[in-house]
Coordinates of N, CA, C and O in Angstrom, one line a residue:
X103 N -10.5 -17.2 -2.5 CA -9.4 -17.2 -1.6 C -9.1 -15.7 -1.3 O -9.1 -14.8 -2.1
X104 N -8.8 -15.6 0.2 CA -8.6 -14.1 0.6 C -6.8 -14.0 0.5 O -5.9 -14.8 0.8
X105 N -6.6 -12.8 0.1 CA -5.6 -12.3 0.7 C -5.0 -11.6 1.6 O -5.5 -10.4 1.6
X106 N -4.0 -11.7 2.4 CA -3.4 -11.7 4.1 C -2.5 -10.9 4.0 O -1.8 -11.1 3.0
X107 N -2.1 -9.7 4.7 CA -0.8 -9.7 4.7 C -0.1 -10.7 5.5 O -0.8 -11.7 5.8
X108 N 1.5 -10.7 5.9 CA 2.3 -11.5 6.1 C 3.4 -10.3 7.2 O 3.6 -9.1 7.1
X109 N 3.8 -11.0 7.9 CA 4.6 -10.7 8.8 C 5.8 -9.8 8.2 O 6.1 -8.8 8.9
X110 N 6.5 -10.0 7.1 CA 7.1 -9.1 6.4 C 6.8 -9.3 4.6 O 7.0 -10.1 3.7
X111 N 6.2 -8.2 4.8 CA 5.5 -7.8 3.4 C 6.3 -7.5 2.4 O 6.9 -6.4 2.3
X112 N 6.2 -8.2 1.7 CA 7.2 -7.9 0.2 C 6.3 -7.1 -0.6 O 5.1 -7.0 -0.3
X113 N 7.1 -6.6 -1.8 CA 6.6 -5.7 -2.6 C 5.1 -7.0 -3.3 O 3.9 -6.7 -3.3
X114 N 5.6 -7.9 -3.8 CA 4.7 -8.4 -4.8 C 3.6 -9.0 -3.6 O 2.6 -9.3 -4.3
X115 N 3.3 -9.4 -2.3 CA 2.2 -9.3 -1.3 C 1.0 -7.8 -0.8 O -0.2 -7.7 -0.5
X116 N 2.1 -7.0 -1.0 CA 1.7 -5.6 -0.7 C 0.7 -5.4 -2.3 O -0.5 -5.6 -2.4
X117 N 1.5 -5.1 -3.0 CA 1.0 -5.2 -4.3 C -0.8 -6.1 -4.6 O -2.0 -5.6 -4.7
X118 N -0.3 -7.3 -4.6 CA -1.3 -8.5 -4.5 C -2.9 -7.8 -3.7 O -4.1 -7.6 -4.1
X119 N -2.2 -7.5 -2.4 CA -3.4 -6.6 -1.6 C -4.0 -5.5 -2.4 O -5.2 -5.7 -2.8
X120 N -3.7 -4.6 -2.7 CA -3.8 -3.5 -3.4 C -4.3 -3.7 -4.7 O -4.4 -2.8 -5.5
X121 N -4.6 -5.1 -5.1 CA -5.0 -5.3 -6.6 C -6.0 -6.1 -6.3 O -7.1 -5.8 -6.7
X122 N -5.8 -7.0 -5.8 CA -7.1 -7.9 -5.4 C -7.2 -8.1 -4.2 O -8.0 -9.1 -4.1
X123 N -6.9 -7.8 -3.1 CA -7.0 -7.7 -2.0 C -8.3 -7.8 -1.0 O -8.7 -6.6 -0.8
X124 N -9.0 -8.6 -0.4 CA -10.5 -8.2 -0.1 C -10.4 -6.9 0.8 O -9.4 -6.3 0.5
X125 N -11.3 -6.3 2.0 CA -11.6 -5.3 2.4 C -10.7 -5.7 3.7 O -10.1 -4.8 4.2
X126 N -10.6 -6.5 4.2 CA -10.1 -6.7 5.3 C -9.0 -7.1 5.1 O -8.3 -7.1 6.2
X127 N -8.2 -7.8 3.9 CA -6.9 -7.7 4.0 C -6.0 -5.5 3.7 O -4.9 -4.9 3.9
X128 N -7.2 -5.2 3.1 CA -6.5 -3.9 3.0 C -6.3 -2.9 3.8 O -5.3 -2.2 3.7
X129 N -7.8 -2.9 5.2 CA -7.4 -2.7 5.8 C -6.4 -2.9 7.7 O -6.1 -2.2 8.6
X130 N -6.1 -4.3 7.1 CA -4.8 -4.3 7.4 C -3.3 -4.1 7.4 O -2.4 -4.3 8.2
X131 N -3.4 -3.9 6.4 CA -2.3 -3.2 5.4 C -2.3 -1.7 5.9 O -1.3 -1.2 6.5
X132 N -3.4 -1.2 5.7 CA -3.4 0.2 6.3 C -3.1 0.5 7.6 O -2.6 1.6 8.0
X133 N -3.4 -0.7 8.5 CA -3.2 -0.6 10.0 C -1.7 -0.6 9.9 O -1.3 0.4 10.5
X134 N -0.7 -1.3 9.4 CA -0.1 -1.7 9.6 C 1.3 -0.5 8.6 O 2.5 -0.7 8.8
X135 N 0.7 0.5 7.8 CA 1.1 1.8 7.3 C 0.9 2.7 8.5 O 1.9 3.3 8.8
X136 N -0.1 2.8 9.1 CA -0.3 3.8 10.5 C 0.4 3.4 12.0 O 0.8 4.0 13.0
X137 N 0.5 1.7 11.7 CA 1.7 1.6 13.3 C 2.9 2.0 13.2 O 3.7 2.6 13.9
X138 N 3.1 1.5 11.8 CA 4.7 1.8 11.4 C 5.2 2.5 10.2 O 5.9 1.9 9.5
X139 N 4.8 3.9 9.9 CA 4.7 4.7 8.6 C 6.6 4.4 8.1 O 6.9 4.6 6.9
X140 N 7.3 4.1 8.6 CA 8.6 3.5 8.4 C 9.0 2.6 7.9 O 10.1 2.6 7.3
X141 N 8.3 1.8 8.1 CA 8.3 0.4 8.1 C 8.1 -0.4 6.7 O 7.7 0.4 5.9
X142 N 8.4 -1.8 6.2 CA 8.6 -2.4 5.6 C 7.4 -2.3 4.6 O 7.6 -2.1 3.4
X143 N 6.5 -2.5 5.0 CA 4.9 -2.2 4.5 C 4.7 -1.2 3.8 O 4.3 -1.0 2.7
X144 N 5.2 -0.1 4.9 CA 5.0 1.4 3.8 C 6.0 1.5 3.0 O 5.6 2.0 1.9
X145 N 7.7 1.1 3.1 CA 8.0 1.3 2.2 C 8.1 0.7 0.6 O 8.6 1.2 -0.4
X146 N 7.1 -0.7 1.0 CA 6.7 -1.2 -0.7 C 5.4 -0.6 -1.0 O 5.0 -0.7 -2.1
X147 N 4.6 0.0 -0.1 CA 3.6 1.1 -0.6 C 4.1 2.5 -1.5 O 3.5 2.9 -2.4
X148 N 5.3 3.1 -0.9 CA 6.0 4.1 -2.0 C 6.6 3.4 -2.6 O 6.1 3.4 -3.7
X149 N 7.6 2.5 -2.6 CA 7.8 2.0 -4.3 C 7.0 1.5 -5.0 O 7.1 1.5 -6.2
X150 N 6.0 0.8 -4.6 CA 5.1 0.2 -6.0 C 4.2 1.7 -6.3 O 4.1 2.0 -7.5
X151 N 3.5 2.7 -5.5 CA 3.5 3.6 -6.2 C 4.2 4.1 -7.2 O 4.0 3.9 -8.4
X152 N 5.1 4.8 -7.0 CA 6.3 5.5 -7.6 C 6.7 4.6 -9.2 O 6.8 5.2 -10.3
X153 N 7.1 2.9 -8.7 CA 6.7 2.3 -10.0 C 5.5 2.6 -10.8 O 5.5 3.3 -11.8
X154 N 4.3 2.0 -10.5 CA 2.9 2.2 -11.3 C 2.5 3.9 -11.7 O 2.0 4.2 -12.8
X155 N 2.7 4.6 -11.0 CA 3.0 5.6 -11.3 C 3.7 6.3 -12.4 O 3.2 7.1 -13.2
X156 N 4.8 6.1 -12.4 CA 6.1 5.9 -13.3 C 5.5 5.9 -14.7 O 5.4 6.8 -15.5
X157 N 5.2 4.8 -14.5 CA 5.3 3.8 -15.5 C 3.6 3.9 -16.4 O 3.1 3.1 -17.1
X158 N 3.2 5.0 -16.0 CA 1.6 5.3 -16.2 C 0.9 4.1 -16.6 O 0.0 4.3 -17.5
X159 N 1.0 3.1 -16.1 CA 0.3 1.7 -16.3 C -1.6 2.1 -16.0 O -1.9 3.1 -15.3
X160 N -2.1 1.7 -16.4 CA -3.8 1.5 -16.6 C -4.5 1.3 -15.8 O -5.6 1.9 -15.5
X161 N -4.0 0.4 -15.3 CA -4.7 -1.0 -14.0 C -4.4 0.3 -12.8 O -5.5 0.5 -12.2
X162 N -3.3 1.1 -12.4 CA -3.0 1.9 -11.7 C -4.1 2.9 -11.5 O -4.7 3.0 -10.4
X163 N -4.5 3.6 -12.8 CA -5.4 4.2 -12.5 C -6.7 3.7 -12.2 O -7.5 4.4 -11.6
X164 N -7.1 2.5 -12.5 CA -8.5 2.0 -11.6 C -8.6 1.9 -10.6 O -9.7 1.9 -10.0
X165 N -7.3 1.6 -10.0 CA -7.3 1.4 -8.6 C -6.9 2.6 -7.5 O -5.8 3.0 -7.6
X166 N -7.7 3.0 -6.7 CA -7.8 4.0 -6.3 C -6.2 3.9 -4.9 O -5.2 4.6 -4.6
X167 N -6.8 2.5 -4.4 CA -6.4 2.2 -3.2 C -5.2 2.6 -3.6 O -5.0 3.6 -2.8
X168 N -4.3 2.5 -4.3 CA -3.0 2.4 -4.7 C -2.4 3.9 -3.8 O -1.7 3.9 -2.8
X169 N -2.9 5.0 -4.6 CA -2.8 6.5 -3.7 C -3.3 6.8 -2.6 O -2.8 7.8 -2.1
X170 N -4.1 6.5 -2.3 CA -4.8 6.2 -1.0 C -3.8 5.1 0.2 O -3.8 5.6 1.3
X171 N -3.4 4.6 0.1 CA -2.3 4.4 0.6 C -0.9 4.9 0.7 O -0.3 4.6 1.7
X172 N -0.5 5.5 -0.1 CA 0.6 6.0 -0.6 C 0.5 7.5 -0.1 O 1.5 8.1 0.3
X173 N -0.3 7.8 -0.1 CA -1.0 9.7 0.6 C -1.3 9.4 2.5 O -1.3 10.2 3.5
X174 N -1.6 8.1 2.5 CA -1.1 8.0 4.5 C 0.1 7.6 4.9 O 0.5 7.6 6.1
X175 N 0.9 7.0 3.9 CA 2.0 6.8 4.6 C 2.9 8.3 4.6 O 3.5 8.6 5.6
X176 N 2.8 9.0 3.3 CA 3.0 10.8 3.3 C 2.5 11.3 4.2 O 3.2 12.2 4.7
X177 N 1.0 11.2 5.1 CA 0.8 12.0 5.8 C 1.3 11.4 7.6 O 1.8 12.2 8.4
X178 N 1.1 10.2 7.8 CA 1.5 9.2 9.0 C 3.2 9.6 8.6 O 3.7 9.7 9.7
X179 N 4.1 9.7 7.9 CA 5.9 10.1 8.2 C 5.5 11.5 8.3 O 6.3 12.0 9.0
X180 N 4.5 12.5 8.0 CA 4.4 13.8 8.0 C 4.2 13.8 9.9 O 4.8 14.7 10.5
X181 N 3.4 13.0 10.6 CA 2.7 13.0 12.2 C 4.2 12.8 12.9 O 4.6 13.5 13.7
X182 N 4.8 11.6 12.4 CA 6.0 11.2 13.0 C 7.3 11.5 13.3 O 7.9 10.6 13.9

C-alpha cells in the first residue's frame, strides 16, 4: 500500500510519508513544500523536525528525507 498525501496534511500523514512514504508520495510532499513554503505541509515538516530532532530519536537519523525537507522549506520561506 502506497502512501498519498491528502488535501490537508496533518502532522502524523506528513510524518507517515517521511517514514515510509514511497518515492512518489514524497515527492509530492515536496511539491507541495515548494508551492506553498507557508503552508500547512511545511509547517508539520518544521515541527516534526524540530520534534525528532529534539528528541534525538534514531529512526531520525536514518532517514535522511526528514532534513531534506525541512532545509527546503528554510530555503523556499528564504525565496519568498
Amino acid at each position: 500500500m502506497s502512501v498519498r498525501t491528502t488535501k490537508e496534511d496533518s502532522l502524523a500523514s506528513v510524518d507517515e510519508i517521511l517514514c515510509r512514504g514511497d518515492r512518489a508520495a514524497y515527492i509530492e510532499l515536496i511539491q507541495k513544500v515548494m508551492d506553498d513554503p507557508w503552508g500547512a505541509t511545511a509547517e508539520s515538516v518544521m515541527t516534526l523536525y524540530g520534534r525528532r530532532a529534539g528528541a534525538d530519536d534514531p529512526e531520525f537519523y536514518a532517514r535522511p528525507q526528514y532534513e531534506a525537507a525541512y532545509r527546503l522549506v528554510v530555503a523556499m520561506r528564504e525565496f519568498r
